[in-house]
PDB file of N, CA and C in Angstrom:
ATOM      1  N   GLY C 780     -74.933  86.826 -74.289  1.00 89.00           N
ATOM      2  CA  GLY C 780     -74.746  85.687 -73.443  1.00 89.00           C
ATOM      3  C   GLY C 780     -74.212  86.066 -72.063  1.00 89.00           C
ATOM      4  N   LYS C 781     -73.862  85.058 -71.319  1.00 92.00           N
ATOM      5  CA  LYS C 781     -73.354  85.269 -69.952  1.00 92.00           C
ATOM      6  C   LYS C 781     -72.111  86.141 -69.929  1.00 92.00           C
ATOM      7  N   THR C 782     -71.191  85.907 -70.877  1.00 94.00           N
ATOM      8  CA  THR C 782     -69.949  86.678 -70.900  1.00 94.00           C
ATOM      9  C   THR C 782     -70.246  88.166 -71.006  1.00 94.00           C
ATOM     10  N   GLU C 783     -71.147  88.521 -71.901  1.00 95.00           N
ATOM     11  CA  GLU C 783     -71.504  89.929 -72.086  1.00 95.00           C
ATOM     12  C   GLU C 783     -72.135  90.498 -70.814  1.00 95.00           C
ATOM     13  N   GLN C 784     -72.997  89.712 -70.165  1.00 95.00           N
ATOM     14  CA  GLN C 784     -73.632  90.167 -68.925  1.00 95.00           C
ATOM     15  C   GLN C 784     -72.588  90.415 -67.835  1.00 95.00           C
ATOM     16  N   TYR C 785     -71.622  89.509 -67.722  1.00 96.00           N
ATOM     17  CA  TYR C 785     -70.572  89.685 -66.717  1.00 96.00           C
ATOM     18  C   TYR C 785     -69.742  90.926 -67.014  1.00 96.00           C
ATOM     19  N   GLU C 786     -69.426  91.131 -68.299  1.00 96.00           N
ATOM     20  CA  GLU C 786     -68.638  92.310 -68.670  1.00 96.00           C
ATOM     21  C   GLU C 786     -69.396  93.594 -68.382  1.00 96.00           C
ATOM     22  N   GLN C 787     -70.715  93.592 -68.639  1.00 97.00           N
ATOM     23  CA  GLN C 787     -71.535  94.760 -68.306  1.00 97.00           C
ATOM     24  C   GLN C 787     -71.568  94.988 -66.801  1.00 97.00           C
ATOM     25  N   ALA C 788     -71.656  93.921 -66.050  1.00 96.00           N
ATOM     26  CA  ALA C 788     -71.664  94.034 -64.583  1.00 96.00           C
ATOM     27  C   ALA C 788     -70.353  94.633 -64.086  1.00 96.00           C
ATOM     28  N   VAL C 789     -69.227  94.187 -64.652  1.00 97.00           N
ATOM     29  CA  VAL C 789     -67.923  94.740 -64.262  1.00 97.00           C
ATOM     30  C   VAL C 789     -67.888  96.241 -64.551  1.00 97.00           C
ATOM     31  N   ALA C 790     -68.403  96.652 -65.705  1.00 97.00           N
ATOM     32  CA  ALA C 790     -68.418  98.078 -66.059  1.00 97.00           C
ATOM     33  C   ALA C 790     -69.259  98.885 -65.066  1.00 97.00           C
ATOM     34  N   TRP C 791     -70.429  98.358 -64.694  1.00 97.00           N
ATOM     35  CA  TRP C 791     -71.278  99.051 -63.717  1.00 97.00           C
ATOM     36  C   TRP C 791     -70.602  99.107 -62.346  1.00 97.00           C
ATOM     37  N   LEU C 792     -69.943  98.036 -61.969  1.00 97.00           N
ATOM     38  CA  LEU C 792     -69.261  98.023 -60.672  1.00 97.00           C
ATOM     39  C   LEU C 792     -68.080  98.979 -60.667  1.00 97.00           C
ATOM     40  N   ASP C 793     -67.392  99.126 -61.799  1.00 97.00           N
ATOM     41  CA  ASP C 793     -66.335 100.130 -61.899  1.00 97.00           C
ATOM     42  C   ASP C 793     -66.896 101.529 -61.670  1.00 97.00           C
ATOM     43  N   THR C 794     -68.061 101.799 -62.269  1.00 97.00           N
ATOM     44  CA  THR C 794     -68.720 103.095 -62.085  1.00 97.00           C
ATOM     45  C   THR C 794     -69.084 103.305 -60.618  1.00 97.00           C
ATOM     46  N   THR C 795     -69.608 102.252 -60.002  1.00 96.00           N
ATOM     47  CA  THR C 795     -69.979 102.314 -58.587  1.00 96.00           C
ATOM     48  C   THR C 795     -68.758 102.614 -57.723  1.00 96.00           C
ATOM     49  N   LEU C 796     -67.655 101.913 -57.987  1.00 97.00           N
ATOM     50  CA  LEU C 796     -66.450 102.093 -57.175  1.00 97.00           C
ATOM     51  C   LEU C 796     -65.809 103.460 -57.416  1.00 97.00           C
ATOM     52  N   TYR C 797     -65.961 103.993 -58.609  1.00 96.00           N
ATOM     53  CA  TYR C 797     -65.459 105.343 -58.880  1.00 96.00           C
ATOM     54  C   TYR C 797     -66.233 106.349 -58.040  1.00 96.00           C
ATOM     55  N   ALA C 798     -67.555 106.143 -57.947  1.00 97.00           N
ATOM     56  CA  ALA C 798     -68.408 107.046 -57.175  1.00 97.00           C
ATOM     57  C   ALA C 798     -68.226 106.864 -55.673  1.00 97.00           C
ATOM     58  N   ASP C 799     -67.996 105.626 -55.245  1.00 95.00           N
ATOM     59  CA  ASP C 799     -67.874 105.319 -53.811  1.00 95.00           C
ATOM     60  C   ASP C 799     -66.823 104.233 -53.609  1.00 95.00           C
ATOM     61  N   PRO C 800     -65.537 104.632 -53.505  1.00 94.00           N
ATOM     62  CA  PRO C 800     -64.455 103.648 -53.391  1.00 94.00           C
ATOM     63  C   PRO C 800     -64.493 102.821 -52.106  1.00 94.00           C
ATOM     64  N   HIS C 801     -65.376 103.174 -51.166  1.00 92.00           N
ATOM     65  CA  HIS C 801     -65.458 102.427 -49.919  1.00 92.00           C
ATOM     66  C   HIS C 801     -66.654 101.476 -49.891  1.00 92.00           C
ATOM     67  N   TYR C 802     -67.293 101.276 -51.039  1.00 94.00           N
ATOM     68  CA  TYR C 802     -68.425 100.348 -51.110  1.00 94.00           C
ATOM     69  C   TYR C 802     -67.879  98.934 -51.302  1.00 94.00           C
ATOM     70  N   HIS C 803     -67.607  98.285 -50.176  1.00 94.00           N
ATOM     71  CA  HIS C 803     -66.879  97.013 -50.178  1.00 94.00           C
ATOM     72  C   HIS C 803     -67.572  95.910 -50.970  1.00 94.00           C
ATOM     73  N   TYR C 804     -68.901  95.905 -50.938  1.00 95.00           N
ATOM     74  CA  TYR C 804     -69.647  94.848 -51.624  1.00 95.00           C
ATOM     75  C   TYR C 804     -69.374  94.879 -53.135  1.00 95.00           C
ATOM     76  N   ALA C 805     -69.109  96.069 -53.673  1.00 97.00           N
ATOM     77  CA  ALA C 805     -68.842  96.186 -55.110  1.00 97.00           C
ATOM     78  C   ALA C 805     -67.521  95.502 -55.475  1.00 97.00           C
ATOM     79  N   TYR C 806     -66.525  95.590 -54.601  1.00 98.00           N
ATOM     80  CA  TYR C 806     -65.262  94.878 -54.865  1.00 98.00           C
ATOM     81  C   TYR C 806     -65.511  93.369 -54.915  1.00 98.00           C
ATOM     82  N   PHE C 807     -66.314  92.904 -53.968  1.00 97.00           N
ATOM     83  CA  PHE C 807     -66.632  91.473 -53.886  1.00 97.00           C
ATOM     84  C   PHE C 807     -67.318  91.007 -55.170  1.00 97.00           C
ATOM     85  N   GLN C 808     -68.356  91.740 -55.573  1.00 97.00           N
ATOM     86  CA  GLN C 808     -69.115  91.354 -56.762  1.00 97.00           C
ATOM     87  C   GLN C 808     -68.270  91.469 -58.033  1.00 97.00           C
ATOM     88  N   LYS C 809     -67.473  92.549 -58.122  1.00 98.00           N
ATOM     89  CA  LYS C 809     -66.617  92.711 -59.301  1.00 98.00           C
ATOM     90  C   LYS C 809     -65.626  91.554 -59.401  1.00 98.00           C
ATOM     91  N   ALA C 810     -65.035  91.176 -58.292  1.00 98.00           N
ATOM     92  CA  ALA C 810     -64.076  90.064 -58.300  1.00 98.00           C
ATOM     93  C   ALA C 810     -64.757  88.765 -58.732  1.00 98.00           C
ATOM     94  N   LYS C 811     -65.982  88.541 -58.266  1.00 97.00           N
ATOM     95  CA  LYS C 811     -66.715  87.332 -58.666  1.00 97.00           C
ATOM     96  C   LYS C 811     -66.979  87.329 -60.168  1.00 97.00           C
ATOM     97  N   MET C 812     -67.366  88.474 -60.718  1.00 97.00           N
ATOM     98  CA  MET C 812     -67.627  88.563 -62.160  1.00 97.00           C
ATOM     99  C   MET C 812     -66.335  88.330 -62.952  1.00 97.00           C
ATOM    100  N   LEU C 813     -65.229  88.929 -62.502  1.00 98.00           N
ATOM    101  CA  LEU C 813     -63.947  88.745 -63.188  1.00 98.00           C
ATOM    102  C   LEU C 813     -63.511  87.281 -63.138  1.00 98.00           C
ATOM    103  N   ALA C 814     -63.727  86.636 -62.002  1.00 97.00           N
ATOM    104  CA  ALA C 814     -63.383  85.214 -61.877  1.00 97.00           C
ATOM    105  C   ALA C 814     -64.227  84.382 -62.836  1.00 97.00           C
ATOM    106  N   ALA C 815     -65.497  84.727 -62.964  1.00 96.00           N
ATOM    107  CA  ALA C 815     -66.375  84.010 -63.886  1.00 96.00           C
ATOM    108  C   ALA C 815     -65.909  84.183 -65.331  1.00 96.00           C
ATOM    109  N   LEU C 816     -65.274  85.320 -65.615  1.00 97.00           N
ATOM    110  CA  LEU C 816     -64.725  85.586 -66.946  1.00 97.00           C
ATOM    111  C   LEU C 816     -63.316  85.006 -67.102  1.00 97.00           C
ATOM    112  N   GLU C 817     -62.860  84.297 -66.063  1.00 96.00           N
ATOM    113  CA  GLU C 817     -61.523  83.692 -66.020  1.00 96.00           C
ATOM    114  C   GLU C 817     -60.415  84.738 -66.087  1.00 96.00           C
ATOM    115  N   ARG C 818     -60.708  85.917 -65.538  1.00 97.00           N
ATOM    116  CA  ARG C 818     -59.717  87.000 -65.444  1.00 97.00           C
ATOM    117  C   ARG C 818     -59.244  87.041 -63.984  1.00 97.00           C
ATOM    118  N   LEU C 819     -58.539  85.967 -63.589  1.00 97.00           N
ATOM    119  CA  LEU C 819     -58.207  85.775 -62.175  1.00 97.00           C
ATOM    120  C   LEU C 819     -57.230  86.810 -61.651  1.00 97.00           C
ATOM    121  N   GLY C 820     -56.283  87.235 -62.465  1.00 98.00           N
ATOM    122  CA  GLY C 820     -55.338  88.265 -62.019  1.00 98.00           C
ATOM    123  C   GLY C 820     -56.064  89.540 -61.635  1.00 98.00           C
ATOM    124  N   GLU C 821     -57.000  89.948 -62.489  1.00 98.00           N
ATOM    125  CA  GLU C 821     -57.784  91.151 -62.204  1.00 98.00           C
ATOM    126  C   GLU C 821     -58.693  90.941 -60.998  1.00 98.00           C
ATOM    127  N   ALA C 822     -59.237  89.745 -60.877  1.00 98.00           N
ATOM    128  CA  ALA C 822     -60.092  89.444 -59.726  1.00 98.00           C
ATOM    129  C   ALA C 822     -59.303  89.600 -58.431  1.00 98.00           C
ATOM    130  N   LYS C 823     -58.079  89.063 -58.417  1.00 98.00           N
ATOM    131  CA  LYS C 823     -57.244  89.152 -57.212  1.00 98.00           C
ATOM    132  C   LYS C 823     -56.862  90.596 -56.915  1.00 98.00           C
ATOM    133  N   GLN C 824     -56.548  91.380 -57.948  1.00 98.00           N
ATOM    134  CA  GLN C 824     -56.233  92.799 -57.747  1.00 98.00           C
ATOM    135  C   GLN C 824     -57.426  93.538 -57.161  1.00 98.00           C
ATOM    136  N   THR C 825     -58.614  93.197 -57.636  1.00 98.00           N
ATOM    137  CA  THR C 825     -59.840  93.826 -57.133  1.00 98.00           C
ATOM    138  C   THR C 825     -60.043  93.484 -55.659  1.00 98.00           C
ATOM    139  N   ILE C 826     -59.811  92.239 -55.306  1.00 98.00           N
ATOM    140  CA  ILE C 826     -59.940  91.826 -53.906  1.00 98.00           C
ATOM    141  C   ILE C 826     -58.920  92.553 -53.043  1.00 98.00           C
ATOM    142  N   GLU C 827     -57.677  92.649 -53.518  1.00 98.00           N
ATOM    143  CA  GLU C 827     -56.636  93.354 -52.749  1.00 98.00           C
ATOM    144  C   GLU C 827     -57.037  94.813 -52.511  1.00 98.00           C
ATOM    145  N   ALA C 828     -57.575  95.462 -53.547  1.00 97.00           N
ATOM    146  CA  ALA C 828     -58.029  96.853 -53.393  1.00 97.00           C
ATOM    147  C   ALA C 828     -59.159  96.927 -52.369  1.00 97.00           C
ATOM    148  N   GLY C 829     -60.088  95.981 -52.440  1.00 97.00           N
ATOM    149  CA  GLY C 829     -61.186  95.955 -51.481  1.00 97.00           C
ATOM    150  C   GLY C 829     -60.711  95.701 -50.064  1.00 97.00           C
ATOM    151  N   LEU C 830     -59.725  94.824 -49.921  1.00 97.00           N
ATOM    152  CA  LEU C 830     -59.166  94.550 -48.592  1.00 97.00           C
ATOM    153  C   LEU C 830     -58.524  95.801 -48.000  1.00 97.00           C
ATOM    154  N   THR C 831     -57.840  96.556 -48.829  1.00 97.00           N
ATOM    155  CA  THR C 831     -57.215  97.806 -48.368  1.00 97.00           C
ATOM    156  C   THR C 831     -58.274  98.775 -47.871  1.00 97.00           C
ATOM    157  N   LYS C 832     -59.332  98.959 -48.657  1.00 96.00           N
ATOM    158  CA  LYS C 832     -60.405  99.882 -48.270  1.00 96.00           C
ATOM    159  C   LYS C 832     -61.136  99.388 -47.021  1.00 96.00           C
ATOM    160  N   ALA C 833     -61.358  98.081 -46.932  1.00 96.00           N
ATOM    161  CA  ALA C 833     -62.043  97.527 -45.764  1.00 96.00           C
ATOM    162  C   ALA C 833     -61.199  97.706 -44.510  1.00 96.00           C
ATOM    163  N   ALA C 834     -59.884  97.528 -44.651  1.00 96.00           N
ATOM    164  CA  ALA C 834     -58.985  97.708 -43.506  1.00 96.00           C
ATOM    165  C   ALA C 834     -58.992  99.167 -43.065  1.00 96.00           C
ATOM    166  N   GLU C 835     -58.952 100.085 -44.033  1.00 95.00           N
ATOM    167  CA  GLU C 835     -58.986 101.524 -43.699  1.00 95.00           C
ATOM    168  C   GLU C 835     -60.258 101.873 -42.936  1.00 95.00           C
ATOM    169  N   ALA C 836     -61.368 101.223 -43.311  1.00 95.00           N
ATOM    170  CA  ALA C 836     -62.661 101.511 -42.686  1.00 95.00           C
ATOM    171  C   ALA C 836     -62.882 100.701 -41.409  1.00 95.00           C
ATOM    172  N   GLY C 837     -61.977  99.750 -41.124  1.00 96.00           N
ATOM    173  CA  GLY C 837     -62.151  98.896 -39.955  1.00 96.00           C
ATOM    174  C   GLY C 837     -63.322  97.941 -40.112  1.00 96.00           C
ATOM    175  N   ASN C 838     -63.621  97.558 -41.353  1.00 95.00           N
ATOM    176  CA  ASN C 838     -64.761  96.689 -41.632  1.00 95.00           C
ATOM    177  C   ASN C 838     -64.287  95.233 -41.685  1.00 95.00           C
ATOM    178  N   ASP C 839     -64.336  94.587 -40.532  1.00 96.00           N
ATOM    179  CA  ASP C 839     -63.850  93.206 -40.430  1.00 96.00           C
ATOM    180  C   ASP C 839     -64.724  92.220 -41.204  1.00 96.00           C
ATOM    181  N   LYS C 840     -66.031  92.474 -41.264  1.00 96.00           N
ATOM    182  CA  LYS C 840     -66.938  91.583 -41.996  1.00 96.00           C
ATOM    183  C   LYS C 840     -66.566  91.579 -43.478  1.00 96.00           C
ATOM    184  N   ALA C 841     -66.385  92.758 -44.051  1.00 95.00           N
ATOM    185  CA  ALA C 841     -66.020  92.851 -45.471  1.00 95.00           C
ATOM    186  C   ALA C 841     -64.660  92.205 -45.709  1.00 95.00           C
ATOM    187  N   ARG C 842     -63.721  92.443 -44.805  1.00 96.00           N
ATOM    188  CA  ARG C 842     -62.391  91.839 -44.957  1.00 96.00           C
ATOM    189  C   ARG C 842     -62.489  90.323 -44.958  1.00 96.00           C
ATOM    190  N   GLY C 843     -63.272  89.774 -44.040  1.00 97.00           N
ATOM    191  CA  GLY C 843     -63.427  88.322 -43.960  1.00 97.00           C
ATOM    192  C   GLY C 843     -64.027  87.740 -45.228  1.00 97.00           C
ATOM    193  N   GLU C 844     -65.056  88.409 -45.759  1.00 97.00           N
ATOM    194  CA  GLU C 844     -65.700  87.925 -46.984  1.00 97.00           C
ATOM    195  C   GLU C 844     -64.744  87.995 -48.171  1.00 97.00           C
ATOM    196  N   LEU C 845     -63.990  89.083 -48.267  1.00 97.00           N
ATOM    197  CA  LEU C 845     -63.034  89.237 -49.368  1.00 97.00           C
ATOM    198  C   LEU C 845     -61.900  88.215 -49.255  1.00 97.00           C
ATOM    199  N   GLU C 846     -61.419  87.989 -48.049  1.00 97.00           N
ATOM    200  CA  GLU C 846     -60.348  87.002 -47.848  1.00 97.00           C
ATOM    201  C   GLU C 846     -60.832  85.595 -48.209  1.00 97.00           C
ATOM    202  N   GLU C 847     -62.074  85.300 -47.870  1.00 97.00           N
ATOM    203  CA  GLU C 847     -62.666  83.993 -48.200  1.00 97.00           C
ATOM    204  C   GLU C 847     -62.756  83.832 -49.717  1.00 97.00           C
ATOM    205  N   LEU C 848     -63.180  84.889 -50.405  1.00 97.00           N
ATOM    206  CA  LEU C 848     -63.278  84.848 -51.864  1.00 97.00           C
ATOM    207  C   LEU C 848     -61.893  84.656 -52.480  1.00 97.00           C
ATOM    208  N   LEU C 849     -60.913  85.385 -51.975  1.00 97.00           N
ATOM    209  CA  LEU C 849     -59.539  85.270 -52.481  1.00 97.00           C
ATOM    210  C   LEU C 849     -59.030  83.837 -52.338  1.00 97.00           C
ATOM    211  N   ALA C 850     -59.291  83.223 -51.198  1.00 97.00           N
ATOM    212  CA  ALA C 850     -58.848  81.857 -50.952  1.00 97.00           C
ATOM    213  C   ALA C 850     -59.508  80.864 -51.898  1.00 97.00           C
ATOM    214  N   SER C 851     -60.689  81.199 -52.384  1.00 96.00           N
ATOM    215  CA  SER C 851     -61.429  80.276 -53.258  1.00 96.00           C
ATOM    216  C   SER C 851     -60.983  80.349 -54.718  1.00 96.00           C
ATOM    217  N   LEU C 852     -60.187  81.376 -55.059  1.00 95.00           N
ATOM    218  CA  LEU C 852     -59.766  81.535 -56.457  1.00 95.00           C
ATOM    219  C   LEU C 852     -58.591  80.654 -56.800  1.00 95.00           C
TER     220      LEU C 852
END
């Protein structure tokens, strides 16, 4: 079902972030999947990690998208 698909997506995104911790879109997608699983604490932690990486990279677009997602949780 959907829950299993979301959990698989989180696992793949973890693999992606391990390989490339600066891939900001993966933080965004992982947080969305965690929120869908009602794991809001983990979703917020994921967004915070993504915000840190986006700030280090000077990626204002990614920061804005992550901040918007955080505000929606």
